[in-house]
One Martini backbone bead per residue (centre of mass of N, CA, C, O) as a GRO file, in nm:
protein
  375
    1UNK     BB    1   7.207  13.179  11.412
    2UNK     BB    2   7.071  13.314  11.682
    3UNK     BB    3   7.091  13.442  11.985
    4UNK     BB    4   7.257  13.169  12.121
    5UNK     BB    5   7.415  13.126  11.839
    6UNK     BB    6   7.675  12.950  11.621
    7UNK     BB    7   7.803  12.838  11.323
    8UNK     BB    8   8.051  12.567  11.227
    9UNK     BB    9   8.367  12.433  11.217
   10UNK     BB   10   8.508  12.116  11.353
   11UNK     BB   11   8.708  11.877  11.273
   12UNK     BB   12   8.492  11.797  11.023
   13UNK     BB   13   8.271  11.916  11.154
   14UNK     BB   14   7.949  11.986  11.260
   15UNK     BB   15   7.864  12.272  11.445
   16UNK     BB   16   7.691  12.374  11.750
   17UNK     BB   17   7.716  12.663  11.925
   18UNK     BB   18   7.666  12.769  12.278
   19UNK     BB   19   7.651  13.053  12.396
   20UNK     BB   20   7.738  13.258  12.682
   21UNK     BB   21   7.601  13.497  12.551
   22UNK     BB   22   7.375  13.713  12.495
   23UNK     BB   23   7.202  13.839  12.250
   24UNK     BB   24   7.126  13.988  11.942
   25UNK     BB   25   7.234  14.010  11.653
   26UNK     BB   26   7.267  14.183  11.373
   27UNK     BB   27   7.086  13.989  11.123
   28UNK     BB   28   6.964  13.793  11.288
   29UNK     BB   29   6.780  13.515  11.358
   30UNK     BB   30   6.567  13.326  11.485
   31UNK     BB   31   6.510  13.063  11.635
   32UNK     BB   32   6.407  12.736  11.599
   33UNK     BB   33   6.223  12.581  11.809
   34UNK     BB   34   6.264  12.288  11.703
   35UNK     BB   35   6.566  12.301  11.706
   36UNK     BB   36   6.596  12.333  12.009
   37UNK     BB   37   6.435  12.095  12.122
   38UNK     BB   38   6.577  11.874  11.983
   39UNK     BB   39   6.881  11.943  12.102
   40UNK     BB   40   6.790  11.937  12.404
   41UNK     BB   41   6.681  11.632  12.401
   42UNK     BB   42   6.944  11.498  12.323
   43UNK     BB   43   7.130  11.598  12.556
   44UNK     BB   44   6.947  11.466  12.776
   45UNK     BB   45   6.950  11.179  12.690
   46UNK     BB   46   7.250  11.138  12.697
   47UNK     BB   47   7.276  11.193  13.001
   48UNK     BB   48   7.075  10.956  13.095
   49UNK     BB   49   7.220  10.715  12.977
   50UNK     BB   50   7.521  10.757  13.106
   51UNK     BB   51   7.554  10.961  13.359
   52UNK     BB   52   7.703  11.204  13.286
   53UNK     BB   53   7.861  11.507  13.332
   54UNK     BB   54   7.841  11.743  13.096
   55UNK     BB   55   8.082  11.937  13.204
   56UNK     BB   56   8.314  11.673  13.169
   57UNK     BB   57   8.191  11.486  12.932
   58UNK     BB   58   8.141  11.276  12.679
   59UNK     BB   59   7.855  11.233  12.489
   60UNK     BB   60   7.676  10.914  12.371
   61UNK     BB   61   7.399  10.874  12.151
   62UNK     BB   62   7.205  10.577  12.163
   63UNK     BB   63   7.058  10.607  11.851
   64UNK     BB   64   6.964  10.576  11.541
   65UNK     BB   65   6.909  10.882  11.482
   66UNK     BB   66   7.182  10.978  11.690
   67UNK     BB   67   7.404  10.854  11.566
   68UNK     BB   68   7.703  11.026  11.625
   69UNK     BB   69   7.612  11.210  11.851
   70UNK     BB   70   7.784  11.466  12.064
   71UNK     BB   71   7.847  11.616  12.379
   72UNK     BB   72   8.029  11.922  12.448
   73UNK     BB   73   8.298  12.108  12.624
   74UNK     BB   74   8.441  12.409  12.568
   75UNK     BB   75   8.664  12.551  12.793
   76UNK     BB   76   8.730  12.827  12.664
   77UNK     BB   77   8.448  12.941  12.512
   78UNK     BB   78   8.228  12.690  12.438
   79UNK     BB   79   7.943  12.507  12.369
   80UNK     BB   80   7.867  12.189  12.216
   81UNK     BB   81   7.694  12.029  11.907
   82UNK     BB   82   7.805  11.754  11.744
   83UNK     BB   83   7.828  11.642  11.393
   84UNK     BB   84   7.902  11.362  11.240
   85UNK     BB   85   7.966  11.275  10.919
   86UNK     BB   86   8.087  11.005  11.046
   87UNK     BB   87   8.044  10.704  11.160
   88UNK     BB   88   8.206  10.494  11.366
   89UNK     BB   89   8.384  10.190  11.298
   90UNK     BB   90   8.359   9.894  11.493
   91UNK     BB   91   8.599   9.659  11.589
   92UNK     BB   92   8.646   9.331  11.741
   93UNK     BB   93   8.946   9.154  11.871
   94UNK     BB   94   9.021   8.833  12.001
   95UNK     BB   95   9.215   8.634  12.230
   96UNK     BB   96   9.136   8.324  12.367
   97UNK     BB   97   9.433   8.269  12.512
   98UNK     BB   98   9.432   8.518  12.688
   99UNK     BB   99   9.503   8.497  13.003
  100UNK     BB  100   9.280   8.396  13.292
  101UNK     BB  101   9.028   8.399  13.184
  102UNK     BB  102   8.744   8.266  13.086
  103UNK     BB  103   8.586   8.189  12.808
  104UNK     BB  104   8.299   8.285  12.919
  105UNK     BB  105   8.389   8.555  13.046
  106UNK     BB  106   8.502   8.677  12.790
  107UNK     BB  107   8.240   8.674  12.619
  108UNK     BB  108   8.099   8.859  12.798
  109UNK     BB  109   8.263   9.107  12.788
  110UNK     BB  110   8.257   9.146  12.497
  111UNK     BB  111   7.958   9.169  12.443
  112UNK     BB  112   7.928   9.427  12.585
  113UNK     BB  113   8.121   9.594  12.408
  114UNK     BB  114   7.972   9.547  12.149
  115UNK     BB  115   7.694   9.685  12.223
  116UNK     BB  116   7.840   9.963  12.274
  117UNK     BB  117   7.997   9.967  11.987
  118UNK     BB  118   7.864   9.823  11.734
  119UNK     BB  119   8.055   9.542  11.721
  120UNK     BB  120   8.201   9.318  11.594
  121UNK     BB  121   8.322   8.982  11.640
  122UNK     BB  122   8.656   8.844  11.664
  123UNK     BB  123   8.875   8.522  11.746
  124UNK     BB  124   8.741   8.263  11.863
  125UNK     BB  125   8.814   8.078  11.612
  126UNK     BB  126   9.081   8.064  11.678
  127UNK     BB  127   9.398   7.833  11.673
  128UNK     BB  128   9.627   8.052  11.647
  129UNK     BB  129   9.849   8.307  11.589
  130UNK     BB  130   9.846   8.311  11.291
  131UNK     BB  131   9.541   8.344  11.257
  132UNK     BB  132   9.515   8.611  11.430
  133UNK     BB  133   9.687   8.782  11.237
  134UNK     BB  134   9.539   8.749  10.990
  135UNK     BB  135   9.265   8.861  11.080
  136UNK     BB  136   9.365   9.139  11.156
  137UNK     BB  137   9.428   9.239  10.876
  138UNK     BB  138   9.138   9.201  10.768
  139UNK     BB  139   8.968   9.380  10.984
  140UNK     BB  140   9.130   9.662  10.942
  141UNK     BB  141   9.015   9.715  10.651
  142UNK     BB  142   8.680   9.733  10.790
  143UNK     BB  143   8.762   9.979  10.980
  144UNK     BB  144   8.825  10.248  11.201
  145UNK     BB  145   8.828  10.072  11.496
  146UNK     BB  146   9.058   9.862  11.642
  147UNK     BB  147   8.954   9.624  11.899
  148UNK     BB  148   9.144   9.502  12.155
  149UNK     BB  149   9.102   9.165  12.319
  150UNK     BB  150   9.370   9.139  12.585
  151UNK     BB  151   9.705   9.164  12.594
  152UNK     BB  152  10.018   9.263  12.554
  153UNK     BB  153  10.076   9.057  12.320
  154UNK     BB  154   9.816   9.096  12.148
  155UNK     BB  155   9.870   9.384  12.074
  156UNK     BB  156  10.162   9.334  11.943
  157UNK     BB  157  10.051   9.164  11.733
  158UNK     BB  158   9.863   9.375  11.587
  159UNK     BB  159  10.069   9.617  11.533
  160UNK     BB  160  10.247   9.411  11.346
  161UNK     BB  161  10.015   9.353  11.133
  162UNK     BB  162   9.916   9.619  11.061
  163UNK     BB  163   9.845   9.950  10.925
  164UNK     BB  164   9.915  10.209  11.104
  165UNK     BB  165   9.861  10.462  10.934
  166UNK     BB  166   9.557  10.357  10.859
  167UNK     BB  167   9.506  10.293  11.195
  168UNK     BB  168   9.291  10.257  11.447
  169UNK     BB  169   9.341  10.182  11.809
  170UNK     BB  170   9.210   9.973  12.073
  171UNK     BB  171   9.179   9.870  12.446
  172UNK     BB  172   9.085   9.558  12.604
  173UNK     BB  173   9.179   9.431  12.912
  174UNK     BB  174   9.251   9.049  12.930
  175UNK     BB  175   9.490   9.011  13.099
  176UNK     BB  176   9.734   8.983  13.326
  177UNK     BB  177   9.954   9.216  13.363
  178UNK     BB  178   9.866   9.501  13.227
  179UNK     BB  179  10.046   9.734  13.134
  180UNK     BB  180   9.884   9.907  12.914
  181UNK     BB  181   9.645   9.981  13.120
  182UNK     BB  182   9.841  10.173  13.283
  183UNK     BB  183   9.954  10.347  13.068
  184UNK     BB  184   9.647  10.436  12.946
  185UNK     BB  185   9.437  10.469  13.203
  186UNK     BB  186   9.243  10.215  13.238
  187UNK     BB  187   8.934  10.227  13.393
  188UNK     BB  188   8.745   9.974  13.503
  189UNK     BB  189   8.530   9.818  13.326
  190UNK     BB  190   8.461   9.708  13.010
  191UNK     BB  191   8.220   9.901  12.977
  192UNK     BB  192   8.380  10.170  13.066
  193UNK     BB  193   8.592  10.137  12.848
  194UNK     BB  194   8.405  10.145  12.601
  195UNK     BB  195   8.295  10.432  12.670
  196UNK     BB  196   8.575  10.571  12.643
  197UNK     BB  197   8.621  10.506  12.349
  198UNK     BB  198   8.358  10.642  12.236
  199UNK     BB  199   8.462  10.924  12.388
  200UNK     BB  200   8.718  10.954  12.254
  201UNK     BB  201   9.055  10.999  12.139
  202UNK     BB  202   9.332  11.065  11.948
  203UNK     BB  203   9.644  10.917  12.008
  204UNK     BB  204   9.996  10.979  11.955
  205UNK     BB  205  10.252  10.725  11.950
  206UNK     BB  206  10.519  10.553  12.025
  207UNK     BB  207  10.780  10.337  11.908
  208UNK     BB  208  10.974  10.032  11.891
  209UNK     BB  209  11.247   9.947  11.713
  210UNK     BB  210  11.359   9.585  11.661
  211UNK     BB  211  11.586   9.514  11.438
  212UNK     BB  212  11.376   9.552  11.204
  213UNK     BB  213  11.152   9.323  11.316
  214UNK     BB  214  10.988   9.495  11.563
  215UNK     BB  215  10.728   9.631  11.733
  216UNK     BB  216  10.733   9.829  12.048
  217UNK     BB  217  10.671   9.932  12.438
  218UNK     BB  218  10.845   9.670  12.553
  219UNK     BB  219  11.186   9.600  12.645
  220UNK     BB  220  11.435   9.333  12.696
  221UNK     BB  221  11.782   9.249  12.820
  222UNK     BB  222  11.775   8.940  12.990
  223UNK     BB  223  11.612   8.799  13.259
  224UNK     BB  224  11.317   8.819  13.103
  225UNK     BB  225  11.342   8.586  12.903
  226UNK     BB  226  11.370   8.369  13.119
  227UNK     BB  227  11.108   8.425  13.284
  228UNK     BB  228  10.901   8.388  13.048
  229UNK     BB  229  10.976   8.088  12.992
  230UNK     BB  230  10.920   7.972  13.274
  231UNK     BB  231  10.624   8.086  13.321
  232UNK     BB  232  10.488   7.874  13.142
  233UNK     BB  233  10.539   7.626  13.323
  234UNK     BB  234  10.374   7.737  13.562
  235UNK     BB  235  10.109   7.778  13.434
  236UNK     BB  236  10.065   7.470  13.369
  237UNK     BB  237  10.044   7.407  13.694
  238UNK     BB  238   9.850   7.673  13.804
  239UNK     BB  239  10.013   7.926  13.835
  240UNK     BB  240   9.898   8.260  13.924
  241UNK     BB  241   9.965   8.563  13.890
  242UNK     BB  242  10.218   8.706  14.052
  243UNK     BB  243  10.355   8.438  14.112
  244UNK     BB  244  10.412   8.373  13.792
  245UNK     BB  245  10.655   8.582  13.827
  246UNK     BB  246  10.813   8.560  14.114
  247UNK     BB  247  10.902   8.257  14.081
  248UNK     BB  248  11.066   8.274  13.798
  249UNK     BB  249  11.258   8.493  13.895
  250UNK     BB  250  11.396   8.338  14.115
  251UNK     BB  251  11.479   8.097  13.945
  252UNK     BB  252  11.667   8.268  13.743
  253UNK     BB  253  11.855   8.389  13.954
  254UNK     BB  254  11.959   8.118  14.078
  255UNK     BB  255  11.972   7.901  13.792
  256UNK     BB  256  11.912   8.040  13.477
  257UNK     BB  257  12.095   8.316  13.516
  258UNK     BB  258  12.372   8.467  13.334
  259UNK     BB  259  12.579   8.701  13.357
  260UNK     BB  260  12.699   8.967  13.168
  261UNK     BB  261  12.868   9.155  12.912
  262UNK     BB  262  12.826   9.494  12.808
  263UNK     BB  263  12.759   9.704  12.506
  264UNK     BB  264  12.656  10.051  12.499
  265UNK     BB  265  12.465  10.263  12.284
  266UNK     BB  266  12.373  10.621  12.290
  267UNK     BB  267  12.378  10.811  12.051
  268UNK     BB  268  12.696  10.709  12.020
  269UNK     BB  269  12.740  10.660  12.339
  270UNK     BB  270  12.978  10.458  12.512
  271UNK     BB  271  12.932  10.181  12.735
  272UNK     BB  272  12.976   9.963  13.002
  273UNK     BB  273  12.851   9.620  13.141
  274UNK     BB  274  12.865   9.451  13.437
  275UNK     BB  275  12.670   9.217  13.540
  276UNK     BB  276  12.412   9.194  13.374
  277UNK     BB  277  12.053   9.182  13.423
  278UNK     BB  278  11.921   9.451  13.279
  279UNK     BB  279  11.777   9.610  12.963
  280UNK     BB  280  11.572   9.866  12.925
  281UNK     BB  281  11.322   9.944  12.666
  282UNK     BB  282  11.094  10.212  12.664
  283UNK     BB  283  10.735  10.393  12.649
  284UNK     BB  284  10.657  10.298  12.933
  285UNK     BB  285  10.657  10.237  13.294
  286UNK     BB  286  10.540   9.941  13.264
  287UNK     BB  287  10.479   9.642  13.387
  288UNK     BB  288  10.363   9.386  13.526
  289UNK     BB  289  10.165   9.444  13.785
  290UNK     BB  290  10.218   9.763  13.826
  291UNK     BB  291  10.530   9.801  13.746
  292UNK     BB  292  10.743  10.059  13.802
  293UNK     BB  293  11.045  10.067  13.632
  294UNK     BB  294  11.000  10.345  13.441
  295UNK     BB  295  10.885  10.645  13.563
  296UNK     BB  296  10.962  10.844  13.292
  297UNK     BB  297  10.814  10.725  13.091
  298UNK     BB  298  10.684  10.812  12.762
  299UNK     BB  299  10.460  10.778  12.474
  300UNK     BB  300  10.497  11.103  12.352
  301UNK     BB  301  10.818  11.221  12.351
  302UNK     BB  302  11.041  11.100  12.144
  303UNK     BB  303  11.172  10.866  12.332
  304UNK     BB  304  11.399  10.641  12.460
  305UNK     BB  305  11.383  10.450  12.776
  306UNK     BB  306  11.667  10.364  12.982
  307UNK     BB  307  11.745  10.064  13.185
  308UNK     BB  308  12.026   9.978  13.390
  309UNK     BB  309  12.090   9.651  13.556
  310UNK     BB  310  12.353   9.545  13.814
  311UNK     BB  311  12.252   9.441  14.082
  312UNK     BB  312  12.201   9.323  14.359
  313UNK     BB  313  11.992   9.140  14.543
  314UNK     BB  314  11.917   9.359  14.757
  315UNK     BB  315  11.849   9.577  14.535
  316UNK     BB  316  11.639   9.430  14.385
  317UNK     BB  317  11.432   9.403  14.606
  318UNK     BB  318  11.405   9.709  14.635
  319UNK     BB  319  11.319   9.765  14.346
  320UNK     BB  320  11.051   9.600  14.361
  321UNK     BB  321  10.911   9.727  14.584
  322UNK     BB  322  10.927  10.016  14.466
  323UNK     BB  323  10.766   9.953  14.202
  324UNK     BB  324  10.479   9.872  14.351
  325UNK     BB  325  10.489  10.196  14.461
  326UNK     BB  326  10.677  10.459  14.381
  327UNK     BB  327  10.901  10.322  14.209
  328UNK     BB  328  11.181  10.271  14.065
  329UNK     BB  329  11.532  10.294  14.253
  330UNK     BB  330  11.707  10.147  14.031
  331UNK     BB  331  11.950  10.230  13.834
  332UNK     BB  332  12.028  10.345  13.505
  333UNK     BB  333  11.924  10.638  13.330
  334UNK     BB  334  11.813  10.704  12.997
  335UNK     BB  335  11.811  10.889  12.688
  336UNK     BB  336  11.687  10.835  12.328
  337UNK     BB  337  11.690  10.724  11.978
  338UNK     BB  338  11.948  10.521  11.994
  339UNK     BB  339  12.013  10.158  12.054
  340UNK     BB  340  12.304   9.959  12.137
  341UNK     BB  341  12.343   9.608  12.194
  342UNK     BB  342  12.612   9.400  12.349
  343UNK     BB  343  12.707   9.059  12.405
  344UNK     BB  344  12.899   8.786  12.497
  345UNK     BB  345  12.633   8.656  12.478
  346UNK     BB  346  12.332   8.505  12.429
  347UNK     BB  347  11.999   8.661  12.438
  348UNK     BB  348  11.702   8.713  12.510
  349UNK     BB  349  11.410   8.884  12.412
  350UNK     BB  350  11.187   9.098  12.537
  351UNK     BB  351  10.816   9.142  12.408
  352UNK     BB  352  10.562   9.233  12.540
  353UNK     BB  353  10.577   8.962  12.734
  354UNK     BB  354  10.749   8.809  12.525
  355UNK     BB  355  10.951   8.589  12.338
  356UNK     BB  356  11.201   8.618  12.135
  357UNK     BB  357  11.493   8.642  12.025
  358UNK     BB  358  11.839   8.536  11.973
  359UNK     BB  359  12.127   8.713  12.069
  360UNK     BB  360  12.430   8.971  12.072
  361UNK     BB  361  12.237   9.171  11.916
  362UNK     BB  362  12.083   9.520  11.943
  363UNK     BB  363  11.840   9.758  11.786
  364UNK     BB  364  11.707  10.068  11.868
  365UNK     BB  365  11.416  10.270  11.760
  366UNK     BB  366  11.244  10.524  11.695
  367UNK     BB  367  10.882  10.581  11.663
  368UNK     BB  368  10.709  10.854  11.583
  369UNK     BB  369  10.364  10.861  11.599
  370UNK     BB  370  10.247  10.571  11.484
  371UNK     BB  371  10.043  10.545  11.712
  372UNK     BB  372   9.677  10.511  11.712
  373UNK     BB  373   9.487  10.571  12.018
  374UNK     BB  374   9.190  10.514  12.165
  375UNK     BB  375   9.075  10.711  12.485
   0.00000   0.00000   0.00000
């Protein structure tokens, strides 16, 4: 290009970089005025549409002629106006039964996301979990980014249904606990999160392989399996929100959960646990309702984060309060890549907010970078 620019290739895209230094290089031609004006108007239009500050955020220009263009700042060297070789094709799949939002409100929120992402919507017509999972497989084969509208359990069902190496995924939080919303740092309304997805980049995250049966981002063996099962009963009688978690937790502790002994091996190092309350194996810090139960957990560090809790009732109360504020301060914390748990009685496993199977032994392995999330 001319005086203030140079042309190059970046990340498979054709980019025009706006140099921060003036002066024309020898042998270069003058800028085409029409091209300069067209590019400048496109950038200005993008800034006006979304109201972002250009120097801080990506701008997506929502226009039939300019679809796929966005403006960004290369903070190290220069600013650029990049042209996608291929516009991303989004599709939204939603679970009609997830969360506590009414069907009408959920449809309104999903329609907002659909307009922003130019994405068709699937899932409202499904009548069972099996139908939803089968639909997710089909839809994922015909889009570049599959956007999941639902809760933690819905997201979990989708990542276990689709071919993860071949698919990118995004998340619209419409559930109740919303651990994943906090883990991904998704802030604002559904419309704002949709724009974040549109201007986002791909993040590679780890997952937990559970006894070669299922992938997850948070699992636990112990009282949580009982709590989740009891919670369904309380939801059926109209108890919602945080109470629908705290009340069954107290019920489980007082009447329904019997502490057991367990043997744990982390990367081959074995130890015993008496009076087990919970063994949590996670890839991110949060459980539902912003409870930061494993504060040091990270989605992309290639490790399993393990919290072993066998505390007294008073300590559990303290841990609960700290989890809602500064982060959990009780339990024994470990990291590793392979975790084996064996108990002296069968227990249910909790997987991403849902009840899994019942067994006396469980094995957890790290699956590094297998999940590709756009945000």
